[in-house]
Amino acid sequence: DFVIQATNLHRSYRIGKKSIEVLHGIDLAIKRGERIFLCGPSGAGKSTLLYTLAGLERPEQGSIHIDGTDLYSLGPKKQAAFRNAKIGYIFQNYMLLPELTALENVLVPGAIGGHDASEAALAALTRVGLADRAEHLPAELSGGEQQRVAIARALVNHPPVLFADEPTGNLDSRNSKEVMDLLLGLAAESGTTLVVVTHDENLATRGDRRLVIKDGTITEASSLETGPVPA
Ligand code: ADP
Ligand code: ADP
């Protein structure tokens, strides 16, 4: 039961007259509930791949199925609704709206208000341990707390898939560990499939599998339980 299935993804960027292929025929199959770390050098295409898998950047070639649906076959409105229901996304810099409270930020993907939406948003804040910060603005929260609000927002609709792009990149080591513990714990507890981009090899040992992107292709780093697989 693959909840994320990508076939032959190609994506290139044009820089001046040169075209650089960042994704060079990538295939991926990720099982429901798996927790994957995606590593690779800076500029290798980790963010591009995550964007593409999340429906935010159409590949020039290839297809992506999320929870059985062909993501890029949907029209813009259907795709937005699908993303909202099925995909949570977390950014390095949190991407909270600065003029909204923590609670209002979590309400955003629920598409506008109502009693049930507020309840769900508060429940999500409670899951990340921030119920008592509901009325705070992002500027009144620490970096780790802001990222936890972003995690609550990503999970408020209980999506089967959660993507996180360098979620601890702006945090000190203590907050990094807290945020990563939280992400891994929430994913395990809810069966959410988690794909985390990181260049931190220490963090990356904590998932079920580690994938490495380099030269536009993906390799399986190793089975984490058994150590490196002989070539
Ligand atoms: P990573 O996340 O692994 O650091 P990125 O996916 O951000 O890598 O970028 C991969 C490569 O594609 C880099 O060389 C980057 O400069 C280039 N790139 C990314 N986005 C764009 C864009 N919108 N336009 C042009 N080049 C881009
Ligand atoms: P990350 O730190 O996750 O690798 P970046 O800071 O490289 O991300 O990129 C942030 C944003 O800028 C992304 O939306 C990416 O597509 C875009 N981007 C990255 N490199 C380039 C580039 N060379 N030209 C234009 N846009 C870029």
PDB file of C-alpha atoms and ligand atoms in Angstrom:
ATOM      1  CA  ASP A   1       0.000   0.000   0.000  1.00  0.00           C
ATOM      2  CA  PHE A   2       2.040   2.910  -1.318  1.00  0.00           C
ATOM      3  CA  VAL A   3       0.670   6.257  -0.199  1.00  0.00           C
ATOM      4  CA  ILE A   4       3.225   8.163  -2.270  1.00  0.00           C
ATOM      5  CA  GLN A   5       4.179   6.848  -5.665  1.00  0.00           C
ATOM      6  CA  ALA A   6       6.282   8.836  -8.102  1.00  0.00           C
ATOM      7  CA  THR A   7       7.336   7.657 -11.527  1.00  0.00           C
ATOM      8  CA  ASN A   8      10.047   9.049 -13.765  1.00  0.00           C
ATOM      9  CA  LEU A   9      10.031  12.613 -12.443  1.00  0.00           C
ATOM     10  CA  HIS A  10      11.914  15.162 -14.491  1.00  0.00           C
ATOM     11  CA  ARG A  11      12.307  18.803 -13.547  1.00  0.00           C
ATOM     12  CA  SER A  12      14.802  21.310 -14.865  1.00  0.00           C
ATOM     13  CA  TYR A  13      15.453  24.996 -14.372  1.00  0.00           C
ATOM     14  CA  ARG A  14      16.571  27.394 -17.012  1.00  0.00           C
ATOM     15  CA  ILE A  15      19.312  29.696 -15.838  1.00  0.00           C
ATOM     16  CA  GLY A  16      20.201  32.119 -18.601  1.00  0.00           C
ATOM     17  CA  LYS A  17      20.725  29.965 -21.669  1.00  0.00           C
ATOM     18  CA  LYS A  18      21.538  26.856 -19.694  1.00  0.00           C
ATOM     19  CA  SER A  19      18.973  24.305 -18.630  1.00  0.00           C
ATOM     20  CA  ILE A  20      19.888  22.283 -15.571  1.00  0.00           C
ATOM     21  CA  GLU A  21      17.999  19.095 -14.842  1.00  0.00           C
ATOM     22  CA  VAL A  22      17.508  18.894 -11.082  1.00  0.00           C
ATOM     23  CA  LEU A  23      15.294  15.787 -11.054  1.00  0.00           C
ATOM     24  CA  HIS A  24      16.544  13.249 -13.554  1.00  0.00           C
ATOM     25  CA  GLY A  25      13.963  10.491 -13.775  1.00  0.00           C
ATOM     26  CA  ILE A  26      13.183   9.897 -10.112  1.00  0.00           C
ATOM     27  CA  ASP A  27      11.094   6.924  -8.997  1.00  0.00           C
ATOM     28  CA  LEU A  28       9.786   6.639  -5.461  1.00  0.00           C
ATOM     29  CA  ALA A  29       7.407   4.389  -3.586  1.00  0.00           C
ATOM     30  CA  ILE A  30       6.658   5.165   0.030  1.00  0.00           C
ATOM     31  CA  LYS A  31       4.442   2.996   2.186  1.00  0.00           C
ATOM     32  CA  ARG A  32       1.689   4.230   4.438  1.00  0.00           C
ATOM     33  CA  GLY A  33       3.099   5.228   7.817  1.00  0.00           C
ATOM     34  CA  GLU A  34       6.736   5.197   6.725  1.00  0.00           C
ATOM     35  CA  ARG A  35       8.994   7.900   8.085  1.00  0.00           C
ATOM     36  CA  ILE A  36      11.536   8.888   5.476  1.00  0.00           C
ATOM     37  CA  PHE A  37      14.490  11.218   5.677  1.00  0.00           C
ATOM     38  CA  LEU A  38      15.620  12.759   2.414  1.00  0.00           C
ATOM     39  CA  CYS A  39      19.244  13.884   2.439  1.00  0.00           C
ATOM     40  CA  GLY A  40      21.738  15.224  -0.040  1.00  0.00           C
ATOM     41  CA  PRO A  41      24.096  18.127  -0.616  1.00  0.00           C
ATOM     42  CA  SER A  42      22.872  21.700  -0.889  1.00  0.00           C
ATOM     43  CA  GLY A  43      21.435  22.353  -4.324  1.00  0.00           C
ATOM     44  CA  ALA A  44      20.828  18.641  -4.974  1.00  0.00           C
ATOM     45  CA  GLY A  45      17.115  19.196  -5.496  1.00  0.00           C
ATOM     46  CA  LYS A  46      15.647  18.190  -2.132  1.00  0.00           C
ATOM     47  CA  SER A  47      13.293  21.168  -1.961  1.00  0.00           C
ATOM     48  CA  THR A  48      12.388  20.796  -5.611  1.00  0.00           C
ATOM     49  CA  LEU A  49      11.477  17.141  -5.087  1.00  0.00           C
ATOM     50  CA  LEU A  50       9.399  17.897  -2.011  1.00  0.00           C
ATOM     51  CA  TYR A  51       7.565  20.713  -3.794  1.00  0.00           C
ATOM     52  CA  THR A  52       6.900  18.416  -6.714  1.00  0.00           C
ATOM     53  CA  LEU A  53       5.608  15.584  -4.516  1.00  0.00           C
ATOM     54  CA  ALA A  54       3.321  18.026  -2.691  1.00  0.00           C
ATOM     55  CA  GLY A  55       1.686  19.344  -5.848  1.00  0.00           C
ATOM     56  CA  LEU A  56       3.350  22.747  -5.641  1.00  0.00           C
ATOM     57  CA  GLU A  57       5.599  22.418  -8.683  1.00  0.00           C
ATOM     58  CA  ARG A  58       4.556  20.456 -11.742  1.00  0.00           C
ATOM     59  CA  PRO A  59       7.220  18.134 -13.136  1.00  0.00           C
ATOM     60  CA  GLU A  60       7.977  18.361 -16.846  1.00  0.00           C
ATOM     61  CA  GLN A  61       7.632  14.615 -17.071  1.00  0.00           C
ATOM     62  CA  GLY A  62       6.419  11.840 -14.813  1.00  0.00           C
ATOM     63  CA  SER A  63       3.510  11.288 -12.486  1.00  0.00           C
ATOM     64  CA  ILE A  64       2.765  11.368  -8.777  1.00  0.00           C
ATOM     65  CA  HIS A  65       0.062   9.453  -6.995  1.00  0.00           C
ATOM     66  CA  ILE A  66      -0.817  10.476  -3.460  1.00  0.00           C
ATOM     67  CA  ASP A  67      -3.194   8.137  -1.635  1.00  0.00           C
ATOM     68  CA  GLY A  68      -4.155   6.694  -5.021  1.00  0.00           C
ATOM     69  CA  THR A  69      -4.909   9.971  -6.801  1.00  0.00           C
ATOM     70  CA  ASP A  70      -2.900  11.267  -9.734  1.00  0.00           C
ATOM     71  CA  LEU A  71      -1.957  14.661  -8.304  1.00  0.00           C
ATOM     72  CA  TYR A  72      -1.247  16.529 -11.512  1.00  0.00           C
ATOM     73  CA  SER A  73      -4.294  15.206 -13.344  1.00  0.00           C
ATOM     74  CA  LEU A  74      -6.525  17.328 -11.097  1.00  0.00           C
ATOM     75  CA  GLY A  75      -7.650  20.803 -12.123  1.00  0.00           C
ATOM     76  CA  PRO A  76      -6.429  23.727 -10.003  1.00  0.00           C
ATOM     77  CA  LYS A  77      -9.437  23.892  -7.660  1.00  0.00           C
ATOM     78  CA  LYS A  78      -9.659  20.145  -7.158  1.00  0.00           C
ATOM     79  CA  GLN A  79      -5.928  19.968  -6.657  1.00  0.00           C
ATOM     80  CA  ALA A  80      -6.023  22.696  -3.997  1.00  0.00           C
ATOM     81  CA  ALA A  81      -8.838  20.908  -2.161  1.00  0.00           C
ATOM     82  CA  PHE A  82      -6.990  17.606  -2.463  1.00  0.00           C
ATOM     83  CA  ARG A  83      -3.772  19.097  -1.075  1.00  0.00           C
ATOM     84  CA  ASN A  84      -5.700  20.654   1.761  1.00  0.00           C
ATOM     85  CA  ALA A  85      -7.207  17.322   2.757  1.00  0.00           C
ATOM     86  CA  LYS A  86      -4.306  14.964   2.064  1.00  0.00           C
ATOM     87  CA  ILE A  87      -1.022  16.823   2.381  1.00  0.00           C
ATOM     88  CA  GLY A  88       0.536  18.741   5.252  1.00  0.00           C
ATOM     89  CA  TYR A  89       3.611  20.853   4.553  1.00  0.00           C
ATOM     90  CA  ILE A  90       6.145  22.357   6.932  1.00  0.00           C
ATOM     91  CA  PHE A  91       8.762  24.919   5.949  1.00  0.00           C
ATOM     92  CA  GLN A  92      12.125  25.817   7.432  1.00  0.00           C
ATOM     93  CA  ASN A  93      10.958  29.358   8.213  1.00  0.00           C
ATOM     94  CA  TYR A  94       7.509  28.302   9.544  1.00  0.00           C
ATOM     95  CA  MET A  95       5.546  30.494   7.082  1.00  0.00           C
ATOM     96  CA  LEU A  96       3.047  31.653   9.682  1.00  0.00           C
ATOM     97  CA  LEU A  97       0.971  34.718   8.891  1.00  0.00           C
ATOM     98  CA  PRO A  98       2.381  37.370  11.246  1.00  0.00           C
ATOM     99  CA  GLU A  99      -0.846  39.281  11.885  1.00  0.00           C
ATOM    100  CA  LEU A 100      -2.824  36.166  12.886  1.00  0.00           C
ATOM    101  CA  THR A 101      -2.770  34.435  16.273  1.00  0.00           C
ATOM    102  CA  ALA A 102      -1.493  30.889  16.655  1.00  0.00           C
ATOM    103  CA  LEU A 103      -5.065  29.608  16.660  1.00  0.00           C
ATOM    104  CA  GLU A 104      -5.987  31.616  13.544  1.00  0.00           C
ATOM    105  CA  ASN A 105      -2.886  30.357  11.766  1.00  0.00           C
ATOM    106  CA  VAL A 106      -3.955  26.785  12.445  1.00  0.00           C
ATOM    107  CA  LEU A 107      -7.455  27.595  11.177  1.00  0.00           C
ATOM    108  CA  VAL A 108      -6.158  28.765   7.800  1.00  0.00           C
ATOM    109  CA  PRO A 109      -6.140  25.422   5.937  1.00  0.00           C
ATOM    110  CA  GLY A 110      -9.560  24.535   7.346  1.00  0.00           C
ATOM    111  CA  ALA A 111     -10.956  27.143   4.956  1.00  0.00           C
ATOM    112  CA  ILE A 112     -12.724  29.614   7.199  1.00  0.00           C
ATOM    113  CA  GLY A 113     -14.188  29.413  10.648  1.00  0.00           C
ATOM    114  CA  GLY A 114     -17.136  27.812  12.323  1.00  0.00           C
ATOM    115  CA  HIS A 115     -17.290  26.208  15.730  1.00  0.00           C
ATOM    116  CA  ASP A 116     -15.994  22.813  14.548  1.00  0.00           C
ATOM    117  CA  ALA A 117     -13.009  24.413  12.825  1.00  0.00           C
ATOM    118  CA  SER A 118     -12.054  26.271  16.012  1.00  0.00           C
ATOM    119  CA  GLU A 119     -12.379  23.052  17.992  1.00  0.00           C
ATOM    120  CA  ALA A 120     -10.171  21.220  15.500  1.00  0.00           C
ATOM    121  CA  ALA A 121      -7.586  24.011  15.551  1.00  0.00           C
ATOM    122  CA  LEU A 122      -7.482  24.032  19.334  1.00  0.00           C
ATOM    123  CA  ALA A 123      -7.192  20.237  19.369  1.00  0.00           C
ATOM    124  CA  ALA A 124      -4.244  20.480  16.973  1.00  0.00           C
ATOM    125  CA  LEU A 125      -2.547  23.112  19.148  1.00  0.00           C
ATOM    126  CA  THR A 126      -3.120  20.859  22.145  1.00  0.00           C
ATOM    127  CA  ARG A 127      -1.418  17.970  20.332  1.00  0.00           C
ATOM    128  CA  VAL A 128       1.722  20.079  19.903  1.00  0.00           C
ATOM    129  CA  GLY A 129       1.539  21.288  23.509  1.00  0.00           C
ATOM    130  CA  LEU A 130       0.594  24.884  22.756  1.00  0.00           C
ATOM    131  CA  ALA A 131      -3.042  25.198  23.831  1.00  0.00           C
ATOM    132  CA  ASP A 132      -1.981  27.934  26.249  1.00  0.00           C
ATOM    133  CA  ARG A 133      -0.432  29.956  23.399  1.00  0.00           C
ATOM    134  CA  ALA A 134      -3.541  30.014  21.195  1.00  0.00           C
ATOM    135  CA  GLU A 135      -3.992  33.787  21.356  1.00  0.00           C
ATOM    136  CA  HIS A 136      -0.316  34.673  20.866  1.00  0.00           C
ATOM    137  CA  LEU A 137       1.003  36.227  17.688  1.00  0.00           C
ATOM    138  CA  PRO A 138       3.946  34.459  16.002  1.00  0.00           C
ATOM    139  CA  ALA A 139       6.307  37.271  17.041  1.00  0.00           C
ATOM    140  CA  GLU A 140       5.430  36.520  20.663  1.00  0.00           C
ATOM    141  CA  LEU A 141       6.526  32.883  20.316  1.00  0.00           C
ATOM    142  CA  SER A 142       9.971  31.295  20.224  1.00  0.00           C
ATOM    143  CA  GLY A 143      11.221  29.678  17.021  1.00  0.00           C
ATOM    144  CA  GLY A 144      10.490  26.213  18.341  1.00  0.00           C
ATOM    145  CA  GLU A 145       6.975  27.258  19.322  1.00  0.00           C
ATOM    146  CA  GLN A 146       6.375  28.849  15.926  1.00  0.00           C
ATOM    147  CA  GLN A 147       7.389  25.631  14.233  1.00  0.00           C
ATOM    148  CA  ARG A 148       5.049  23.693  16.524  1.00  0.00           C
ATOM    149  CA  VAL A 149       2.197  25.995  15.452  1.00  0.00           C
ATOM    150  CA  ALA A 150       3.147  25.251  11.847  1.00  0.00           C
ATOM    151  CA  ILE A 151       3.047  21.525  12.652  1.00  0.00           C
ATOM    152  CA  ALA A 152      -0.424  21.943  14.178  1.00  0.00           C
ATOM    153  CA  ARG A 153      -1.546  23.745  11.017  1.00  0.00           C
ATOM    154  CA  ALA A 154      -0.119  20.989   8.821  1.00  0.00           C
ATOM    155  CA  LEU A 155      -1.906  18.288  10.820  1.00  0.00           C
ATOM    156  CA  VAL A 156      -5.239  19.974  11.557  1.00  0.00           C
ATOM    157  CA  ASN A 157      -7.032  18.108   8.752  1.00  0.00           C
ATOM    158  CA  HIS A 158      -5.374  14.780   9.637  1.00  0.00           C
ATOM    159  CA  PRO A 159      -3.665  14.357   6.267  1.00  0.00           C
ATOM    160  CA  PRO A 160      -2.197  10.929   5.443  1.00  0.00           C
ATOM    161  CA  VAL A 161       0.999  12.590   4.200  1.00  0.00           C
ATOM    162  CA  LEU A 162       3.218  15.174   5.849  1.00  0.00           C
ATOM    163  CA  PHE A 163       6.193  16.843   4.170  1.00  0.00           C
ATOM    164  CA  ALA A 164       8.762  18.870   6.085  1.00  0.00           C
ATOM    165  CA  ASP A 165      11.567  20.837   4.428  1.00  0.00           C
ATOM    166  CA  GLU A 166      14.463  21.380   6.853  1.00  0.00           C
ATOM    167  CA  PRO A 167      11.948  21.812   9.696  1.00  0.00           C
ATOM    168  CA  THR A 168      14.698  22.340  12.264  1.00  0.00           C
ATOM    169  CA  GLY A 169      16.993  24.402  10.056  1.00  0.00           C
ATOM    170  CA  ASN A 170      16.429  27.623  12.007  1.00  0.00           C
ATOM    171  CA  LEU A 171      16.411  26.056  15.473  1.00  0.00           C
ATOM    172  CA  ASP A 172      19.108  25.474  18.069  1.00  0.00           C
ATOM    173  CA  SER A 173      19.932  21.891  18.962  1.00  0.00           C
ATOM    174  CA  ARG A 174      17.568  21.646  21.908  1.00  0.00           C
ATOM    175  CA  ASN A 175      14.580  22.983  19.962  1.00  0.00           C
ATOM    176  CA  SER A 176      15.609  20.886  16.961  1.00  0.00           C
ATOM    177  CA  LYS A 177      15.402  17.751  19.017  1.00  0.00           C
ATOM    178  CA  GLU A 178      12.054  18.788  20.492  1.00  0.00           C
ATOM    179  CA  VAL A 179      10.529  19.530  17.104  1.00  0.00           C
ATOM    180  CA  MET A 180      11.896  16.339  15.565  1.00  0.00           C
ATOM    181  CA  ASP A 181      10.677  14.239  18.520  1.00  0.00           C
ATOM    182  CA  LEU A 182       7.275  15.824  18.118  1.00  0.00           C
ATOM    183  CA  LEU A 183       7.108  15.184  14.367  1.00  0.00           C
ATOM    184  CA  LEU A 184       8.223  11.569  14.670  1.00  0.00           C
ATOM    185  CA  GLY A 185       5.923  10.964  17.621  1.00  0.00           C
ATOM    186  CA  LEU A 186       2.846  12.496  15.988  1.00  0.00           C
ATOM    187  CA  ALA A 187       3.490  10.589  12.778  1.00  0.00           C
ATOM    188  CA  ALA A 188       3.889   7.292  14.622  1.00  0.00           C
ATOM    189  CA  GLU A 189       0.807   7.849  16.725  1.00  0.00           C
ATOM    190  CA  SER A 190      -1.463   8.789  13.820  1.00  0.00           C
ATOM    191  CA  GLY A 191       0.049   6.557  11.114  1.00  0.00           C
ATOM    192  CA  THR A 192       0.922   9.627   9.069  1.00  0.00           C
ATOM    193  CA  THR A 193       3.524   9.156   6.381  1.00  0.00           C
ATOM    194  CA  LEU A 194       6.361  11.584   6.980  1.00  0.00           C
ATOM    195  CA  VAL A 195       8.983  12.797   4.516  1.00  0.00           C
ATOM    196  CA  VAL A 196      11.586  15.083   6.069  1.00  0.00           C
ATOM    197  CA  VAL A 197      14.288  16.900   4.138  1.00  0.00           C
ATOM    198  CA  THR A 198      17.431  17.449   6.156  1.00  0.00           C
ATOM    199  CA  HIS A 199      21.140  17.775   5.614  1.00  0.00           C
ATOM    200  CA  ASP A 200      21.705  16.783   9.248  1.00  0.00           C
ATOM    201  CA  GLU A 201      22.912  13.186   9.081  1.00  0.00           C
ATOM    202  CA  ASN A 202      22.399  12.725  12.824  1.00  0.00           C
ATOM    203  CA  LEU A 203      18.707  13.530  12.613  1.00  0.00           C
ATOM    204  CA  ALA A 204      18.357  11.381   9.529  1.00  0.00           C
ATOM    205  CA  THR A 205      19.117   8.165  11.366  1.00  0.00           C
ATOM    206  CA  ARG A 206      15.821   8.397  13.224  1.00  0.00           C
ATOM    207  CA  GLY A 207      13.476   7.416  10.408  1.00  0.00           C
ATOM    208  CA  ASP A 208      12.536   4.079   8.872  1.00  0.00           C
ATOM    209  CA  ARG A 209      14.531   4.784   5.717  1.00  0.00           C
ATOM    210  CA  ARG A 210      16.995   7.337   4.504  1.00  0.00           C
ATOM    211  CA  LEU A 211      17.035   8.385   0.860  1.00  0.00           C
ATOM    212  CA  VAL A 212      19.814  10.398  -0.714  1.00  0.00           C
ATOM    213  CA  ILE A 213      19.369  12.624  -3.724  1.00  0.00           C
ATOM    214  CA  LYS A 214      22.442  13.357  -5.769  1.00  0.00           C
ATOM    215  CA  ASP A 215      23.012  14.116  -9.442  1.00  0.00           C
ATOM    216  CA  GLY A 216      19.267  14.170  -9.976  1.00  0.00           C
ATOM    217  CA  THR A 217      18.668  10.620  -8.847  1.00  0.00           C
ATOM    218  CA  ILE A 218      17.729   8.906  -5.616  1.00  0.00           C
ATOM    219  CA  THR A 219      19.522   6.127  -3.860  1.00  0.00           C
ATOM    220  CA  GLU A 220      18.523   4.267  -0.755  1.00  0.00           C
ATOM    221  CA  ALA A 221      21.190   5.134   1.807  1.00  0.00           C
ATOM    222  CA  SER A 222      20.936   2.019   3.891  1.00  0.00           C
ATOM    223  CA  SER A 223      18.651  -0.032   5.968  1.00  0.00           C
ATOM    224  CA  LEU A 224      18.925   1.840   9.244  1.00  0.00           C
ATOM    225  CA  GLU A 225      18.629  -1.299  11.373  1.00  0.00           C
ATOM    226  CA  THR A 226      21.300  -3.294   9.596  1.00  0.00           C
ATOM    227  CA  GLY A 227      23.720  -0.599   8.555  1.00  0.00           C
ATOM    228  CA  PRO A 228      25.045  -0.021   5.043  1.00  0.00           C
ATOM    229  CA  VAL A 229      23.994  -2.543   2.432  1.00  0.00           C
ATOM    230  CA  PRO A 230      26.982  -3.906   0.473  1.00  0.00           C
ATOM    231  CA  ALA A 231      27.047  -2.697  -3.143  1.00  0.00           C
TER     232      ALA A 231
HETATM  233  P1  ADP B   1      18.192  21.669  -2.203  1.00  0.00           P
HETATM  234  O1  ADP B   1      16.858  21.768  -1.548  1.00  0.00           O
HETATM  235  O2  ADP B   1      18.708  20.245  -2.267  1.00  0.00           O
HETATM  236  O3  ADP B   1      19.215  22.591  -1.646  1.00  0.00           O
HETATM  237  P2  ADP B   1      16.831  22.915  -4.439  1.00  0.00           P
HETATM  238  O4  ADP B   1      15.750  21.990  -4.842  1.00  0.00           O
HETATM  239  O5  ADP B   1      16.481  24.102  -3.621  1.00  0.00           O
HETATM  240  O6  ADP B   1      18.004  22.058  -3.749  1.00  0.00           O
HETATM  241  O7  ADP B   1      17.578  23.423  -5.734  1.00  0.00           O
HETATM  242  C1  ADP B   1      18.166  22.532  -6.676  1.00  0.00           C
HETATM  243  C2  ADP B   1      18.824  23.336  -7.760  1.00  0.00           C
HETATM  244  O8  ADP B   1      17.844  23.991  -8.540  1.00  0.00           O
HETATM  245  C3  ADP B   1      19.748  24.423  -7.265  1.00  0.00           C
HETATM  246  O9  ADP B   1      20.834  24.487  -8.158  1.00  0.00           O
HETATM  247  C4  ADP B   1      18.906  25.664  -7.307  1.00  0.00           C
HETATM  248  O10 ADP B   1      19.687  26.826  -7.484  1.00  0.00           O
HETATM  249  C5  ADP B   1      18.032  25.388  -8.517  1.00  0.00           C
HETATM  250  N1  ADP B   1      16.706  26.014  -8.401  1.00  0.00           N
HETATM  251  C6  ADP B   1      15.772  25.737  -7.456  1.00  0.00           C
HETATM  252  N2  ADP B   1      14.662  26.451  -7.653  1.00  0.00           N
HETATM  253  C7  ADP B   1      14.887  27.205  -8.749  1.00  0.00           C
HETATM  254  C8  ADP B   1      14.127  28.143  -9.494  1.00  0.00           C
HETATM  255  N3  ADP B   1      12.877  28.456  -9.119  1.00  0.00           N
HETATM  256  N4  ADP B   1      14.690  28.713 -10.586  1.00  0.00           N
HETATM  257  C9  ADP B   1      15.942  28.369 -10.961  1.00  0.00           C
HETATM  258  N5  ADP B   1      16.712  27.482 -10.325  1.00  0.00           N
HETATM  259  C10 ADP B   1      16.215  26.901  -9.242  1.00  0.00           C
HETATM  260  P1  ADP B   2      16.266  25.386   0.601  1.00  0.00           P
HETATM  261  O1  ADP B   2      16.978  26.166   1.638  1.00  0.00           O
HETATM  262  O2  ADP B   2      15.102  24.624   1.124  1.00  0.00           O
HETATM  263  O3  ADP B   2      17.158  24.549  -0.276  1.00  0.00           O
HETATM  264  P2  ADP B   2      16.286  27.639  -1.083  1.00  0.00           P
HETATM  265  O4  ADP B   2      16.576  28.702  -0.080  1.00  0.00           O
HETATM  266  O5  ADP B   2      17.364  27.108  -1.951  1.00  0.00           O
HETATM  267  O6  ADP B   2      15.563  26.440  -0.365  1.00  0.00           O
HETATM  268  O7  ADP B   2      15.128  28.112  -2.025  1.00  0.00           O
HETATM  269  C1  ADP B   2      13.998  28.782  -1.527  1.00  0.00           C
HETATM  270  C2  ADP B   2      13.093  29.123  -2.681  1.00  0.00           C
HETATM  271  O8  ADP B   2      13.828  29.771  -3.730  1.00  0.00           O
HETATM  272  C3  ADP B   2      12.458  27.915  -3.348  1.00  0.00           C
HETATM  273  O9  ADP B   2      11.142  28.242  -3.694  1.00  0.00           O
HETATM  274  C4  ADP B   2      13.271  27.655  -4.585  1.00  0.00           C
HETATM  275  O10 ADP B   2      12.478  27.078  -5.601  1.00  0.00           O
HETATM  276  C5  ADP B   2      13.731  29.048  -4.945  1.00  0.00           C
HETATM  277  N1  ADP B   2      15.069  29.023  -5.538  1.00  0.00           N
HETATM  278  C6  ADP B   2      16.138  28.345  -5.121  1.00  0.00           C
HETATM  279  N2  ADP B   2      17.194  28.555  -5.896  1.00  0.00           N
HETATM  280  C7  ADP B   2      16.779  29.423  -6.859  1.00  0.00           C
HETATM  281  C8  ADP B   2      17.403  30.037  -7.959  1.00  0.00           C
HETATM  282  N3  ADP B   2      18.675  29.784  -8.294  1.00  0.00           N
HETATM  283  N4  ADP B   2      16.673  30.882  -8.723  1.00  0.00           N
HETATM  284  C9  ADP B   2      15.417  31.123  -8.414  1.00  0.00           C
HETATM  285  N5  ADP B   2      14.748  30.573  -7.390  1.00  0.00           N
HETATM  286  C10 ADP B   2      15.430  29.730  -6.611  1.00  0.00           C
END
